[in-house]
Amino acid sequence: MTRLFISRDSTALSLGAEQVAAAIRQQAAENGLDIDIVRNGSRGLYWLEPLLEVETGQGRVGYGPVQPADVASLLEHGLLEGREHPLYLGNIEKLFYFKKQHRLTFARVGLTDPVNIDDYLAHDGYRGLKNALALQPAEIVKHVTDSGLRGRGGAAFPTGIKWNTVLNAPAEQKYIVCNADEGDSGTFSDRMIMEGDPFVLIEGMTIAGLAVGATQGYIYLRVEYPHAYVALNEAIAAAIQRGYLGENIQGSGKTFHLEVRRGAGAYICGEETSLLESLEGKRGLVRFKPPLPAIVGLFGKPTIVNNVISLASIPVILDKGGEFYRDYGMGRSRGTLPLQLAGNIRHPGLVEAAFGMTLREVLYDFGGGSASGRPIRAVQVGGPLGAYLHEGQFDTPLDYEAFAAISAVLGHGGIVVHDDTVDMAEMARYAMEFCVEESCGKCTPCRIGSTRGVEVIDRIVDGAEKDKNTELLRDLCNTMTYGSLCAMGGMTPYPVLSSLNHFPEDFGLQAPKPD
Amino acid sequence: MQDYQNQKSTVLDIVNAHLSMPGNLLPILHGIQDTLGYIPPAAVEDIANALYLSHAEVHGVISFYHYFRDTPPGKSTIHICRAESCQAMGGKKLENHARQQLGIDFHETTADGRFSLEPVYCLGNCACSPSVTIDNEIHGRVTPEKFDQLIAAGKGVAQ
């Protein structure tokens, strides 16, 4: 029997992976070929999806992008033996795009059957949990602290410190909450993990439970990810059945229950306190801090709220030790960051790499420049609340502090590329408009400021008292930055001001003085 | 508009199945919308009574979340992504084209009841923008031409 791999990842499906799988199944049956199609996650080389891989004596051989009409010719040319064909790619792991990555968190994504627990175990799965079960809670937390891991959701808060706070908060009930409300546009790494290797997230959350004494976990998943919902629930059922979730995990006497809850299309629920309100069954209004969720979190109990990638990085840290992970990266940014290349880019996809690479390397060496072939003019890093960067900033290394120094953020690692046809005044207006749509409404700078922001930008573009209105926009952004309750209103000025500062000509203003 | 009396027992079954669950309001609302396609305004009273909440609290939650709707959707719901990555690849053109082709704006349903059109802010398909979902099926690199093909092929609409 020959094993074939066709992804079940949303993006592969959006390009016709399901139809390709159906065509192969049908033609194999007609020709009496003995095949097994594994529906794996995506390797993350999205311009090659739908990607078809076949297991041969010489390893896995890839073909792509494959459409149903290609299947007959692929089989004729000897697909099952991994022979030459115009769509032949060879071993995917030897392609520059893949080879130059450091796949720690994404080690198994695209390689294994995402919901097959035996496949997970055969590829180093649950080794981190095994080690954690032999450690004291404080020792587990120490590994996480030593790793230097910082919250990958965007805020980059040291994970070990958060865990230690929950560990030391006395309570009969504590919770682990996974923030899987990956609402930042331009990001898809959480989705890829949940669809492509859900066990790694489950394992990470289980270890978090052991570390702080929490017996219940929730994955708050955005409703826009129906395929992740299915994969997570299949994996949770398998983990329960095999004694990796529930009571007496692997005979240890420890308990951890896990449940997936769906969000309902509110961007603000990616903010941790709003998320907790939503999990409690309320409107997603942001809470005042303090108290921190680590002290007073879900249902008033101490709670770890971590992003998907943060939690999915825990198993490798507990497997290989905090130092192993810490040895990747630069400065205070340790380990790897899964970057997501999107928008107008020739080679979009997932690039997990140690911190320190420059944006230019990512855009050109990996991304291959724009998809349209036109010059890249503006790049938004870190989601809809991230700054727009211009050509002169592309040599900035991907590092939390280096980005902060140029008034930008790395956020969740999303990189959205725009070519020179972009109108940056329109993008700035959109940023304010998005804030109008998604503000929870609790604080005035965000709720009212965003509406006024749209109006002021319109007036500047219309040429009405340009100087006065530009000053007004800056003043408004200042109020939003310093007066908002959370990052929604507090960071909307990033894309607005960066557009205004770097691309004033799009607002009909004078070009900037060279700096 | 369907008569709520026909839906009431479905609503109560879903509510009762979740009574012991902590933070059960969103799972209940999802259950109702998964089954009925929307949350009938008349259901608010029943949900509120069962959970010891006020009518205003339940209504407030339903209206806070973009995903929940209180009117029946068309046979198929089309979501078009409006976020930055899709904009960088012609999303605005697609958005305008879809509105024109369907003859409706966002949050509306075609007169024949076939399609509802909703905006969405990111489907996580940014590597292959612009993106559209028709019911739960996702489509990438959707040009206006491809959009027309999907609609003509009756994608999503139960025939």
PDB file of N, CA and C in Angstrom, chain A residues 129 133 206 210 243-257:
ATOM      1  N   LEU A 129       5.128  15.992  28.339  1.00  0.00           N
ATOM      2  CA  LEU A 129       4.218  15.665  29.447  1.00  0.00           C
ATOM      3  C   LEU A 129       4.840  14.603  30.349  1.00  0.00           C
ATOM      4  N   LEU A 133       5.364  15.116  34.292  1.00  0.00           N
ATOM      5  CA  LEU A 133       4.734  14.292  35.334  1.00  0.00           C
ATOM      6  C   LEU A 133       5.734  13.872  36.409  1.00  0.00           C
ATOM      7  N   THR A 206      -2.121  20.693  29.078  1.00  0.00           N
ATOM      8  CA  THR A 206      -2.091  19.709  30.168  1.00  0.00           C
ATOM      9  C   THR A 206      -0.890  19.983  31.076  1.00  0.00           C
ATOM     10  N   LEU A 210      -0.732  20.948  35.113  1.00  0.00           N
ATOM     11  CA  LEU A 210       0.111  20.307  36.127  1.00  0.00           C
ATOM     12  C   LEU A 210       0.968  21.354  36.833  1.00  0.00           C
ATOM     13  N   GLY A 243      -6.188   8.080  27.822  1.00  0.00           N
ATOM     14  CA  GLY A 243      -5.727   8.431  29.159  1.00  0.00           C
ATOM     15  C   GLY A 243      -4.767   9.596  29.230  1.00  0.00           C
ATOM     16  N   TYR A 244      -4.791  10.470  28.208  1.00  0.00           N
ATOM     17  CA  TYR A 244      -3.952  11.673  28.245  1.00  0.00           C
ATOM     18  C   TYR A 244      -4.725  12.908  28.696  1.00  0.00           C
ATOM     19  N   LEU A 245      -6.028  12.769  28.840  1.00  0.00           N
ATOM     20  CA  LEU A 245      -6.862  13.832  29.401  1.00  0.00           C
ATOM     21  C   LEU A 245      -7.864  13.157  30.323  1.00  0.00           C
ATOM     22  N   GLY A 246      -8.430  13.948  31.228  1.00  0.00           N
ATOM     23  CA  GLY A 246      -9.418  13.402  32.160  1.00  0.00           C
ATOM     24  C   GLY A 246      -8.787  13.138  33.502  1.00  0.00           C
ATOM     25  N   GLU A 247      -9.307  12.138  34.199  1.00  0.00           N
ATOM     26  CA  GLU A 247      -8.772  11.833  35.531  1.00  0.00           C
ATOM     27  C   GLU A 247      -7.637  10.826  35.444  1.00  0.00           C
ATOM     28  N   ASN A 248      -6.721  10.914  36.397  1.00  0.00           N
ATOM     29  CA  ASN A 248      -5.619   9.959  36.509  1.00  0.00           C
ATOM     30  C   ASN A 248      -4.828   9.848  35.199  1.00  0.00           C
ATOM     31  N   ILE A 249      -4.304  10.983  34.741  1.00  0.00           N
ATOM     32  CA  ILE A 249      -3.575  11.026  33.476  1.00  0.00           C
ATOM     33  C   ILE A 249      -2.363  10.098  33.509  1.00  0.00           C
ATOM     34  N   GLN A 250      -2.330   9.131  32.624  1.00  0.00           N
ATOM     35  CA  GLN A 250      -1.241   8.144  32.528  1.00  0.00           C
ATOM     36  C   GLN A 250      -0.892   7.546  33.895  1.00  0.00           C
ATOM     37  N   GLY A 251      -1.939   7.295  34.702  1.00  0.00           N
ATOM     38  CA  GLY A 251      -1.722   6.660  35.997  1.00  0.00           C
ATOM     39  C   GLY A 251      -1.065   7.534  37.046  1.00  0.00           C
ATOM     40  N   SER A 252      -1.011   8.842  36.808  1.00  0.00           N
ATOM     41  CA  SER A 252      -0.301   9.740  37.727  1.00  0.00           C
ATOM     42  C   SER A 252      -1.163  10.228  38.881  1.00  0.00           C
ATOM     43  N   GLY A 253      -2.464  10.008  38.780  1.00  0.00           N
ATOM     44  CA  GLY A 253      -3.367  10.556  39.789  1.00  0.00           C
ATOM     45  C   GLY A 253      -3.741  12.004  39.516  1.00  0.00           C
ATOM     46  N   LYS A 254      -3.144  12.606  38.473  1.00  0.00           N
ATOM     47  CA  LYS A 254      -3.449  14.011  38.142  1.00  0.00           C
ATOM     48  C   LYS A 254      -4.646  14.086  37.199  1.00  0.00           C
ATOM     49  N   THR A 255      -5.363  15.221  37.301  1.00  0.00           N
ATOM     50  CA  THR A 255      -6.571  15.405  36.501  1.00  0.00           C
ATOM     51  C   THR A 255      -6.469  16.651  35.632  1.00  0.00           C
ATOM     52  N   PHE A 256      -6.893  16.529  34.396  1.00  0.00           N
ATOM     53  CA  PHE A 256      -7.047  17.733  33.566  1.00  0.00           C
ATOM     54  C   PHE A 256      -8.133  17.499  32.522  1.00  0.00           C
ATOM     55  N   HIS A 257      -9.165  18.326  32.614  1.00  0.00           N
ATOM     56  CA  HIS A 257     -10.266  18.266  31.655  1.00  0.00           C
ATOM     57  C   HIS A 257     -10.125  19.424  30.671  1.00  0.00           C
TER      58      HIS A 257
END
